[in-house]
XYZ file of C-alpha atoms in Angstrom:
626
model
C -25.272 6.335 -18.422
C -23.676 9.558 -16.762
C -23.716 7.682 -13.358
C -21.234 5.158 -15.332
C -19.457 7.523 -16.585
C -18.802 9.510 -13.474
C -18.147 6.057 -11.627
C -15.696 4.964 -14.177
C -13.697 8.598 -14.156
C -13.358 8.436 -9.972
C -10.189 7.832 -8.402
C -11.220 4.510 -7.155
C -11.495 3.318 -10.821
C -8.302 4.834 -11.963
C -6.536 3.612 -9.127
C -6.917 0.066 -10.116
C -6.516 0.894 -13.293
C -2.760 2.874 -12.419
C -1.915 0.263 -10.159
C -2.921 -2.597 -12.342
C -2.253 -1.690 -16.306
C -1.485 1.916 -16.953
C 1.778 2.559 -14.753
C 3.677 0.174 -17.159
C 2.545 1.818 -20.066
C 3.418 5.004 -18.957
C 7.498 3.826 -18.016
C 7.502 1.875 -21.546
C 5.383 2.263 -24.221
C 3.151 5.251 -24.361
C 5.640 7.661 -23.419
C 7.752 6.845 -26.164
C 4.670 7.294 -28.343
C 3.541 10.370 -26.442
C 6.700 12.282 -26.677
C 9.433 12.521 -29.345
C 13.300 11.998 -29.386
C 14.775 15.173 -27.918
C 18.275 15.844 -26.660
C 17.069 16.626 -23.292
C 16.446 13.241 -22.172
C 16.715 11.370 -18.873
C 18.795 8.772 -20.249
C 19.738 6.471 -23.969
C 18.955 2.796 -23.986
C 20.951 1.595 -27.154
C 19.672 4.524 -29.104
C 16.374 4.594 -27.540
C 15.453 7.796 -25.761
C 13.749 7.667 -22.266
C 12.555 11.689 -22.369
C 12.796 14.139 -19.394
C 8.993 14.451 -19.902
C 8.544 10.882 -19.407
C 10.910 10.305 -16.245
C 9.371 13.224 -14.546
C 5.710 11.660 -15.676
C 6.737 7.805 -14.227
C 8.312 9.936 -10.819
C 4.951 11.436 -10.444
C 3.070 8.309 -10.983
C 5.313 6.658 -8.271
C 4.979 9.454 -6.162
C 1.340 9.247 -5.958
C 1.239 5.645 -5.826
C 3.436 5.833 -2.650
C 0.780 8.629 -1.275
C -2.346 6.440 -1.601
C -0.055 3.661 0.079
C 1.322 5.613 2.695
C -1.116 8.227 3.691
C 0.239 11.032 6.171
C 3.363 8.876 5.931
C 4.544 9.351 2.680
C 4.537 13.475 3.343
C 7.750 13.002 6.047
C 9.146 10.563 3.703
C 9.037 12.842 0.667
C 10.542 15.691 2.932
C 13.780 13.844 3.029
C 15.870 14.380 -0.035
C 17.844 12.170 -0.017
C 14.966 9.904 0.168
C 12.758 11.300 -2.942
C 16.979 11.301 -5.355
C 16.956 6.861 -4.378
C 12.968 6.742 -5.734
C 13.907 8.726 -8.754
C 16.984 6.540 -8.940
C 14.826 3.658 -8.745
C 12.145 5.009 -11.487
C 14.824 5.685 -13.577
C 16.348 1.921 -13.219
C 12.893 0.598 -14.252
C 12.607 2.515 -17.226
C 16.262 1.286 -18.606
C 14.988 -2.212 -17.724
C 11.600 -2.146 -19.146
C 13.493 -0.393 -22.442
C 15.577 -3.689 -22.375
C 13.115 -5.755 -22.178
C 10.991 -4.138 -24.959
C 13.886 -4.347 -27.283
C 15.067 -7.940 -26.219
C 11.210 -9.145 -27.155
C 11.354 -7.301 -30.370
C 14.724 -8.737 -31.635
C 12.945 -12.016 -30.644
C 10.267 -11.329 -32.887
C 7.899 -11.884 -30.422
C 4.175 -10.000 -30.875
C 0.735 -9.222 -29.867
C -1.921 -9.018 -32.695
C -4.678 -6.712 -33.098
C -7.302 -9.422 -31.618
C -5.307 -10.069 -28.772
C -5.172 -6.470 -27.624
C -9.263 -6.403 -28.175
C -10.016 -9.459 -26.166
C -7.484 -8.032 -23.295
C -9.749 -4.730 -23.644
C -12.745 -6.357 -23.833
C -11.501 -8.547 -21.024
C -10.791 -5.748 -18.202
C -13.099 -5.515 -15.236
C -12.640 -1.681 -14.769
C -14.246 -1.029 -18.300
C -17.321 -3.407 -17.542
C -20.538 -2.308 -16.753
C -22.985 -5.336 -15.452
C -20.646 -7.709 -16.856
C -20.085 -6.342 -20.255
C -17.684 -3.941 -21.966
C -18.626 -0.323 -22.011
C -17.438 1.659 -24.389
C -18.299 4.773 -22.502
C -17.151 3.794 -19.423
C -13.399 2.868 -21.179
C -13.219 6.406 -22.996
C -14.293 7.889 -20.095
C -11.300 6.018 -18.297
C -8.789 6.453 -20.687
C -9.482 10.318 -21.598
C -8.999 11.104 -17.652
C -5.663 9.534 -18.326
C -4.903 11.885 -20.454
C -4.630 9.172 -23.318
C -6.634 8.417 -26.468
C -8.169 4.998 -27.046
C -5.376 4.273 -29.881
C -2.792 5.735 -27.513
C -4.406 2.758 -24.815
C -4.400 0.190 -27.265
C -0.453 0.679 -28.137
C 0.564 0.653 -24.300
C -1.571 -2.290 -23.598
C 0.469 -3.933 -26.584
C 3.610 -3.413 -25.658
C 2.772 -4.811 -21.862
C 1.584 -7.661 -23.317
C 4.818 -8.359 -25.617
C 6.590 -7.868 -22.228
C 4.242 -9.932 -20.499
C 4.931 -12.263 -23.056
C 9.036 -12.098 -22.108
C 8.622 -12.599 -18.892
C 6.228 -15.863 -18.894
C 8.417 -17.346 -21.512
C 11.198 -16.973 -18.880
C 9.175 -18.231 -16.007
C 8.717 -21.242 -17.638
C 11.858 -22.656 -18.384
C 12.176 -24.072 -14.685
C 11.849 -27.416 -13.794
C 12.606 -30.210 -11.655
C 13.437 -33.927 -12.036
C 11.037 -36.470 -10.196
C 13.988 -38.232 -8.769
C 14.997 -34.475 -7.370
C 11.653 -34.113 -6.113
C 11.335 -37.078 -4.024
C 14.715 -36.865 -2.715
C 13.456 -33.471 -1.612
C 10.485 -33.961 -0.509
C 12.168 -36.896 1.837
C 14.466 -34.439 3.229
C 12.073 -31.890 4.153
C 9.617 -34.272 5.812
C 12.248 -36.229 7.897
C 11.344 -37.153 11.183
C 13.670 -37.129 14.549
C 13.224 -39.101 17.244
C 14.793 -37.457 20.268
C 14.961 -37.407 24.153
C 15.351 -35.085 26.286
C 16.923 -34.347 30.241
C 16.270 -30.356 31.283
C 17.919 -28.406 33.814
C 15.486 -26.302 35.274
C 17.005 -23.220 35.339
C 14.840 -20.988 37.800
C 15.196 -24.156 40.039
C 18.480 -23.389 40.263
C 17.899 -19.795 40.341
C 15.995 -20.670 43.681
C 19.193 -22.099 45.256
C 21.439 -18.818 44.276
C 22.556 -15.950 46.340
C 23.279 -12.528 45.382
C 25.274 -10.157 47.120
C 24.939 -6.440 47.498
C 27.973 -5.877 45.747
C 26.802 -7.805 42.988
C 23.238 -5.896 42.853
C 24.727 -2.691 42.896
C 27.145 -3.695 40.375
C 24.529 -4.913 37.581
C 22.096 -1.679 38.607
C 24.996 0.427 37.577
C 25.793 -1.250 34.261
C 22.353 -2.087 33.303
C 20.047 1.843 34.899
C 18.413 1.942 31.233
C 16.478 -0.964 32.189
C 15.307 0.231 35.066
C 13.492 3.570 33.454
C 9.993 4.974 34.752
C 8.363 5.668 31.288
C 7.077 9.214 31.655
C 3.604 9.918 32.670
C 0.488 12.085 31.671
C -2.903 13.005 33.576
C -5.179 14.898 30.934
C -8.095 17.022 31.287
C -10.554 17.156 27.962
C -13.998 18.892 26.991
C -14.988 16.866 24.137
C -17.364 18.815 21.416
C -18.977 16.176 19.339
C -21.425 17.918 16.144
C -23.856 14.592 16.049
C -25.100 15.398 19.665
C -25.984 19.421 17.920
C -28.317 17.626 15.307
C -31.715 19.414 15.773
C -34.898 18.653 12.813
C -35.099 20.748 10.145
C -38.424 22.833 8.365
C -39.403 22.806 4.934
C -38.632 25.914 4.501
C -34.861 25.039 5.510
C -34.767 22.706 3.324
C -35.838 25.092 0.596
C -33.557 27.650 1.236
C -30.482 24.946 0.385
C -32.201 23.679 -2.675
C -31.903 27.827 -3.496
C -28.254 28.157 -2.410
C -26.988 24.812 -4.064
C -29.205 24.233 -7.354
C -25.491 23.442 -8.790
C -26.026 20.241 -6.853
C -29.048 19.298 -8.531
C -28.287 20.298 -12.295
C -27.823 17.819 -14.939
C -24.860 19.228 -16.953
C -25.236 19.621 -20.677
C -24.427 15.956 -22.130
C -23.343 15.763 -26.238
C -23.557 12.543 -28.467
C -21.142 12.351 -31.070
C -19.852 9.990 -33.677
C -16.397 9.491 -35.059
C -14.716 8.083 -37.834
C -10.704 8.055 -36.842
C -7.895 7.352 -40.228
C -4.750 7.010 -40.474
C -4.359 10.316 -42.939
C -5.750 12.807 -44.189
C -6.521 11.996 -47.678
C -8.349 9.237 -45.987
C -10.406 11.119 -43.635
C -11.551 13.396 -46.807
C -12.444 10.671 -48.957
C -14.598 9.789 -45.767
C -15.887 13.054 -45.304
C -17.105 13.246 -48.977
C -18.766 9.764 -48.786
C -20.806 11.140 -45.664
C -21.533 14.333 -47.974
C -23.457 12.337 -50.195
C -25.568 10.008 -47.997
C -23.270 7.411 -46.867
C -24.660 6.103 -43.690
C -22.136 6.933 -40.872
C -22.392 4.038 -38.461
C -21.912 1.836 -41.444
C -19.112 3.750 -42.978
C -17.225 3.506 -39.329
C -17.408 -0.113 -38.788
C -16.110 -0.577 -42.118
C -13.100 1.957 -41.961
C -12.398 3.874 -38.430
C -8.868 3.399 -37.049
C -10.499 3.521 -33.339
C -10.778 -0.391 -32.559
C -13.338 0.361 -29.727
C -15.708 3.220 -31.146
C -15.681 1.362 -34.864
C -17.659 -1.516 -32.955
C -20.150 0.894 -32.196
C -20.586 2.373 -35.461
C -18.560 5.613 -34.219
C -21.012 6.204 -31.134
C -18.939 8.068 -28.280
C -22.058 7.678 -26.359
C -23.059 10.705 -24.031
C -20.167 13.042 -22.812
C -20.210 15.853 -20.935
C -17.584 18.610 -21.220
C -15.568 17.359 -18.473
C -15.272 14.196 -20.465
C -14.736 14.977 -24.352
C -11.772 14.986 -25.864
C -10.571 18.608 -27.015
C -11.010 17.888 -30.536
C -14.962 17.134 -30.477
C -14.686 20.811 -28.254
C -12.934 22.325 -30.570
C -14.805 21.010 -33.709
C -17.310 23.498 -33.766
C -20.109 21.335 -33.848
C -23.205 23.108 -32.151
C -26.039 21.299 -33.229
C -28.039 18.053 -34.217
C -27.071 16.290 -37.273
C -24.044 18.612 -38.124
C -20.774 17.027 -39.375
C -17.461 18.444 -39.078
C -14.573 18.892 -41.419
C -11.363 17.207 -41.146
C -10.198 17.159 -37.350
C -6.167 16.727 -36.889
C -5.527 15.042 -33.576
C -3.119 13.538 -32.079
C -3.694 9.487 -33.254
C -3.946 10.737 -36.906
C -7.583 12.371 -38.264
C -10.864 12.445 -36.946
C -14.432 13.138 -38.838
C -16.798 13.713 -36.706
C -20.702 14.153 -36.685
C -22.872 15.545 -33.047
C -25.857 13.701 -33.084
C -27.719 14.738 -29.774
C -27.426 17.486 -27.424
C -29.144 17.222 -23.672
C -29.238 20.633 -22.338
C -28.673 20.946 -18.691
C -31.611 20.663 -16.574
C -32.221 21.783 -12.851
C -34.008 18.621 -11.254
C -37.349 19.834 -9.432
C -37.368 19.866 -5.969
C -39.952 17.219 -5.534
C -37.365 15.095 -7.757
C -35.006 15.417 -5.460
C -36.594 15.954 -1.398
C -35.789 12.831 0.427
C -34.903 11.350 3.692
C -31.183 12.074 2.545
C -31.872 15.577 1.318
C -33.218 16.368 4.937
C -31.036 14.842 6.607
C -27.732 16.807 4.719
C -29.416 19.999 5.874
C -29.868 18.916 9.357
C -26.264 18.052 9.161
C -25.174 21.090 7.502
C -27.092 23.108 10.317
C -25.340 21.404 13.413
C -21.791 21.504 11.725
C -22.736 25.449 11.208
C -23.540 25.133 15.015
C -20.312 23.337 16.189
C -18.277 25.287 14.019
C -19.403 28.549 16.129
C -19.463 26.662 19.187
C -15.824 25.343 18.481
C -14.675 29.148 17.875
C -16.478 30.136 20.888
C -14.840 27.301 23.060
C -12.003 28.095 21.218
C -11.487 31.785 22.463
C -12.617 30.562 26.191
C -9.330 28.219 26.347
C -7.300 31.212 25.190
C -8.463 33.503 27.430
C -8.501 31.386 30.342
C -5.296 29.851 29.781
C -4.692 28.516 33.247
C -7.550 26.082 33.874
C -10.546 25.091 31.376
C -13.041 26.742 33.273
C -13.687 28.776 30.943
C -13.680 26.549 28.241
C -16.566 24.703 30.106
C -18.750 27.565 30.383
C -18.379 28.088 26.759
C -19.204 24.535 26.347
C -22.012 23.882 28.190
C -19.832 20.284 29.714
C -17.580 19.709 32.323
C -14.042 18.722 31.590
C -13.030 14.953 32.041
C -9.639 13.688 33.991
C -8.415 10.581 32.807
C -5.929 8.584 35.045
C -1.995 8.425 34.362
C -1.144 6.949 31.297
C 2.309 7.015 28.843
C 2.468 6.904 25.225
C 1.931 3.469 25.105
C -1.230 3.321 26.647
C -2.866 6.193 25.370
C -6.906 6.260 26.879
C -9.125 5.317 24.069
C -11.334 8.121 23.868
C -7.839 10.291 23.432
C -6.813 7.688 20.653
C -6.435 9.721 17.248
C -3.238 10.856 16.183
C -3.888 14.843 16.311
C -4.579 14.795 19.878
C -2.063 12.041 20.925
C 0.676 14.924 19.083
C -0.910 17.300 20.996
C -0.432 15.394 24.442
C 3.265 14.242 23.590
C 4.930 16.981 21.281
C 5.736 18.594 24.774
C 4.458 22.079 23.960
C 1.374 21.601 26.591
C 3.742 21.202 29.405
C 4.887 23.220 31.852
C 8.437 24.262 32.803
C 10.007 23.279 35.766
C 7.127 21.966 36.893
C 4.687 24.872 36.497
C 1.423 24.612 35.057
C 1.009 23.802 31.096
C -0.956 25.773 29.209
C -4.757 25.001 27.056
C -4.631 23.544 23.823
C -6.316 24.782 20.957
C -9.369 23.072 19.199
C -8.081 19.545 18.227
C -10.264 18.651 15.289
C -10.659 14.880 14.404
C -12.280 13.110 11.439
C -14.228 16.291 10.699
C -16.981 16.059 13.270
C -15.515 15.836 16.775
C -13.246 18.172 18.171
C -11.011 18.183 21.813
C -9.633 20.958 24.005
C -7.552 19.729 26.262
C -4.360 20.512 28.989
C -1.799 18.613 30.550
C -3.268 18.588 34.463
C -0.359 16.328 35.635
C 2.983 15.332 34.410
C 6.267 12.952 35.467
C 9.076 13.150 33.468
C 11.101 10.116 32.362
C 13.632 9.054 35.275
C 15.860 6.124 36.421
C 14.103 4.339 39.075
C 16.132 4.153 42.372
C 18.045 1.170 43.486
C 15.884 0.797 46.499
C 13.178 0.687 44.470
C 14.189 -2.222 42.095
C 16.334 -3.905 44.373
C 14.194 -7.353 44.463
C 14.175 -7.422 40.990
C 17.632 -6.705 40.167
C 18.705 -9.610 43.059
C 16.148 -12.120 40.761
C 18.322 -11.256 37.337
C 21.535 -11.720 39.318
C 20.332 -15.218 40.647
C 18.859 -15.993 37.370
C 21.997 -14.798 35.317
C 23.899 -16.919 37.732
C 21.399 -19.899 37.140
C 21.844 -19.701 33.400
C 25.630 -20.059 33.439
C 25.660 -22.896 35.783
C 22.886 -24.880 33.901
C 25.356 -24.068 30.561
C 28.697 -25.497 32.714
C 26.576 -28.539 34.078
C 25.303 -29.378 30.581
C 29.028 -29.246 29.128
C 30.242 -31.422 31.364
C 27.214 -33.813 31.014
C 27.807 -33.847 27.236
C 31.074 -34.912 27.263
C 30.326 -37.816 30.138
C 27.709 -38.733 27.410
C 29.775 -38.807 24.678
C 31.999 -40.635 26.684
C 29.792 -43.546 27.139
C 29.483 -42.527 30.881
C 26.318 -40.503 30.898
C 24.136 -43.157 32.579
C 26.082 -42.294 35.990
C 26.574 -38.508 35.159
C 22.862 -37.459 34.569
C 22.147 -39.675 37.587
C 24.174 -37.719 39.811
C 22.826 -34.671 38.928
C 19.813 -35.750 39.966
C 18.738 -35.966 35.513
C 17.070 -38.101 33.258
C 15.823 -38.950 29.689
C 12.494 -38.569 29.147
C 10.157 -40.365 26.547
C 10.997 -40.160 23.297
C 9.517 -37.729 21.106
C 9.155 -37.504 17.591
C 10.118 -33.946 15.627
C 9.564 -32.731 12.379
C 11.731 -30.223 10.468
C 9.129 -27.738 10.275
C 8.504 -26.995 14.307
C 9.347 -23.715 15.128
C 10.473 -24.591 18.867
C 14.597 -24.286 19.696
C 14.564 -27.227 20.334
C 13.234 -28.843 17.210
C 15.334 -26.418 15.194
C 18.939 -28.057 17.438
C 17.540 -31.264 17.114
C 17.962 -31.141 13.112
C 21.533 -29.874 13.628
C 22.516 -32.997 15.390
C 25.032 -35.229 13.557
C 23.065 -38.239 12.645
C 23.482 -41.515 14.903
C 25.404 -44.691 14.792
C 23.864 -47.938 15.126
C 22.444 -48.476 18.392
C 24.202 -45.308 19.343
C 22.231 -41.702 19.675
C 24.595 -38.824 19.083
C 23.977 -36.067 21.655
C 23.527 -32.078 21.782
C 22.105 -29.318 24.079
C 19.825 -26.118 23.328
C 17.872 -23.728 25.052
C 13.747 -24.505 25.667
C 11.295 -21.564 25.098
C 11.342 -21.431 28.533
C 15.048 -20.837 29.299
C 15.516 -24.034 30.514
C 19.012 -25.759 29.080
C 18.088 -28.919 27.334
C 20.288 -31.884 26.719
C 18.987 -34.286 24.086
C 19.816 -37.758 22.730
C 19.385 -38.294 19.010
C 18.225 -42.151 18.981
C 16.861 -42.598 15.195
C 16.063 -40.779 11.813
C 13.064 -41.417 9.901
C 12.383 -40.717 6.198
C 9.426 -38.694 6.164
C 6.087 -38.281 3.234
C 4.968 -35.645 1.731
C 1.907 -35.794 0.531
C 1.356 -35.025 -3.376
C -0.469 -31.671 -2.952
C 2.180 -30.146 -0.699
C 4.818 -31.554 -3.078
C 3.432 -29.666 -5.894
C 3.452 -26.488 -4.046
C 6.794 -27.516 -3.354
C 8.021 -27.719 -6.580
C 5.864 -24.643 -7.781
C 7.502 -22.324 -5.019
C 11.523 -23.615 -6.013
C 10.428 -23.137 -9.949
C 9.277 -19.889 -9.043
C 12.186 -18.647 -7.179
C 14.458 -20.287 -9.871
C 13.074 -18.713 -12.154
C 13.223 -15.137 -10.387
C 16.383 -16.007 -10.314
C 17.287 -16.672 -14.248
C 14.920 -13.164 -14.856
C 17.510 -11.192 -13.037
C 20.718 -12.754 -14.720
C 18.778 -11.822 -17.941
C 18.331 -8.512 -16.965
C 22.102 -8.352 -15.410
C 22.769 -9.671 -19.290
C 21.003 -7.284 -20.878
C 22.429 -4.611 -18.958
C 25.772 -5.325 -19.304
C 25.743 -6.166 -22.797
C 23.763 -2.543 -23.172
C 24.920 1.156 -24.383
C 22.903 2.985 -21.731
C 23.802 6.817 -21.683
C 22.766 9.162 -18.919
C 21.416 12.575 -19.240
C 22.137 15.267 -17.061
C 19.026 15.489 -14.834
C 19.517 11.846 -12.818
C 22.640 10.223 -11.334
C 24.122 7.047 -12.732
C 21.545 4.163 -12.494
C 22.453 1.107 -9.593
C 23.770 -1.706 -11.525
């Protein structure tokens, strides 16, 4: 049961669980129930207070959503200011419009009962345990959350009521069958085109460039003509899986005496609760239970708490990390003993500690296994590398002009890798600490003297690089002499692709002219087969072709474009078919232009409700983008 609990409270769990449910609850809901009207707020929504508490809570959920997403990225992103003022801006927008939202659903009387908010409880996968709802596992969930079951079951309701805004939105979308079709024809036409190219790197072959003209284009165009710069790296590499020696029972005793914390069973209570509404009613409870009343029965019948009234009151086990600080602070110490009225913060609590587990060091034969043994051999060569690392360590430092030193310390001879830029980074090298290291320029020398050693470079925990920069060339602007063949082929080719674009012109308009036959004949052209295009090809060609006029009787219409390959294409438009869709890819069709439709009446009802809205600003966030 504790192994579910402890599963349940992880981040992995609650991640879901943020991502999924609980965010929204926190920017609506909840935090209206968690904190009260105050004059220090982040901002009024006709009347309705979003509190500083709760703007700073939803910033802080965002923020460490954006950290789990981001990683190391996220830590340069939240160093710019003026970065972290738009999220907050952007928090704060959401909570005006989820405010709106809650109060347009309201004033349309729309509402979630009681049962609905169950099932959707009952329903979630992150309070299931082998396919079934666990209580333990939810208040295990929710009480990390800093939330109380009744606090859970409000947020979830007010979602829903959203949820129930939005769909009712969503669905108002539709399309005629007649508008379909007519659709559906247009976006499966069909175009039936030839096609005459002009090779252009033919007639790049037939051009001539001058020196003038090379040195000309060399000295307008040097930045494409770089020499990336260029690294040569020595490297020991210290690696604690090749330190990994076996290990003696009498090791392996020694850490079951250092870390019996590991292998204690914390102290786990059972309690029982009976939650009302007020205190009159939680004494008339308490009195019934004075005089025999059975307690499971007498919490099914009248506890507040949806989910522990299902269970007769049962909490099941808890450990301290995981009850609530009323059971804590109940005084309850041992079996059987009830308390008096609690006061918490969903109303009143009586509540009864039926079982106590007292914490329980597990025998080492309970707990000596293959991984056991194999956690102290680890922990023995990471004790090993980490002195070998310092030791290596202080060699590179004192011997700051080669890694002999280093070596010696190590036991390894340095490895040179060939040249290499930050592009191409060797693979043994590839982790972002030591590709930092290499390019952050503090390993190089001045002026072309000698860099210095780096430090220990540790990566993932369990390998670790010293390294120096053994040769280095600097960025530079490759000579003319150097490049002079290949600036002489973009001249040519430049040239090429301007003639190809005159010829093609002029061949249009002999086409158009109804003189093309002669024209194209000339120049040494002609149509090729037909070819039939759909809208959908991704080609330049098939995306002109479908910008072509459409053509007369017995008449193409003409155009040009560009191929993939460069080439200048001149095409004849002879016929336009009507294309078919068939009725699956219709429907997805239609689904994806309902859907964006609708998107698109959402966000004039929230431009609506905004403008139509008193929204007043407090003094702690700028005004909200409209």
């Amino acid at each position: 049961m504790m192994d579910n609990l402890r599963a349940a409270a992880n981040h992995v769990v609650l991640k879901i669980i943020l991502g999924l449910i609980i965010v929204s609850f926190i920017l609506t809901g909840v935090g209206n129930y968690l904190i009260g009207g105050n004059n220090n707020y982040a901002a009024k929504v006709n009347g309705q207070e979003i509190g500083r508490s709760q703007f700073e809570n939803a910033v802080n959920s965002e923020r460490n959503r954006m950290a789990q997403q981001l990683g190391d990225q996220f830590s340069e992103l939240a160093a710019n200011e003026n970065y972290m003022k738009s999220v907050r801006q952007q928090v704060l927008n959401r909570l005006i419009d989820e405010a709106l939202l809650d109060q347009y659903a309201k004033n349309l009387g729309l509402g979630i009962s009681d049962d609905q908010v169950k099932k959707a409880i009952f329903a979630t996968q992150a309070f299931q345990a082998n396919g079934k709802f666990d209580n333990n596992r939810f208040s295990a969930i929710v009480n990390q959350m800093g939330m109380s079951t009744d606090q859970y079951a409000q947020a979830l309701r007010n979602q829903l009521t959203s949820q129930q805004l939005i769909n009712a939105v969503a669905g108002t979308d539709f399309m005629l069958k007649g508008e379909t079709d007519e659709l559906a024809a247009l976006v499966a036409q069909q175009r039936v085109v030839r096609q005459a190219v002009i090779d252009v790197n033919a007639l790049a072959a037939k051009q001539t460039a001058s020196d003038e003209e090379i040195a000309s284009y060399y000295d307008q165009n040097k930045s494409r003509f770089i020499s990336p710069e260029q690294f040569r790296v020595s490297y020991i590499k210290l690696d604690a899986a090749s330190m990994q020696e076996n290990v003696t029972d009498e090791q392996i005793q020694a850490y079951y005496d250092q870390h019996q914390d590991q292998f204690t069973q914390p102290q786990r209570n059972r309690y029982r609760i009976i939650q009302t509404k007020t205190e009159d009613e939680a004494k008339a409870v308490l009195d019934e239970l004075k005089k025999g009343a059975d307690f499971a029965a007498l919490a099914k019948a009248k506890s507040a708490d949806i989910i522990s009234a299902r269970n007769g009151g049962d909490m099941g086990w808890l450990e301290d990390a995981t009850t609530p600080e009323e059971l804590k602070n109940a005084g309850l110490k041992e079996k059987g003993q009830l308390s008096g009225v609690i006061k918490s913060s969903v109303g009143y609590l009586v509540a009864r500690l039926d079982d106590i587990q007292p914490a329980q060091v597990k025998p080492l034969n309970d707990v000596r296994d293959d991984e056991l043994a194999a956690k102290v051999k680890q922990e023995k060569a990471l004790d090993a590398w980490y002195a070998l690392q310092q030791k290596v360590s202080e060699a590179a430092s004192n011997d700051n002009e080669s890694l002999a030193g280093a070596e010696q310390a190590a036991g390894a001879k340095a490895v040179q890798t060939g040249w290499f830029g930050r592009d191409n980074l060797p693979e043994e090298l590839n982790f972002k600490p030591v590709s930092d290291a290499i390019f952050n320029g503090g390993l190089v020398g001045q002026n072309g003297t000698p860099g210095s050693n780096s430090d220990i470079i540790t990566v993932d925990g369990d390998r670790a690089f010293v390294l120096r920069i053994s040769d280095h060339k600097a960025e530079a602007i490759k000579p003319l002499d150097q490049v002079k063949t290949q600036v002489s082929d973009i001249v040519k080719h430049n040239k090429a692709e301007q003639q190809a674009k005159l010829d093609a012109d002029k061949l249009l308009g002999e086409l158009k002219a109804g003189k093309g036959d002669d024209a194209l004949k000339a120049a040494g052209l002609s149509f090729g087969e037909a070819k039939t295009l759909a809208r959908t090809g991704q080609d330049p060609v098939s995306q002109a072709a479908f910008n072509l006029p459409l053509p007369a009787k017995d008449k193409p219409s003409f155009g040009t474009a560009n191929d993939q390959q460069g080439n200048v294409v001149i095409m004849a438009l002879d016929e336009v078919k009507a294309g078919t869709m068939p009725d699956a890819q219709k429907k997805a069709m239609v689904q994806g232009i309902t859907q964006n439709n609708a998107q698109i009446a959402f966000e004039a009802l929230m431009s609506n409700l905004r403008k139509e809205a008193k929204i007043k600003l407090g003094d702690i966030v700028a005004e909200p983008q409209q």
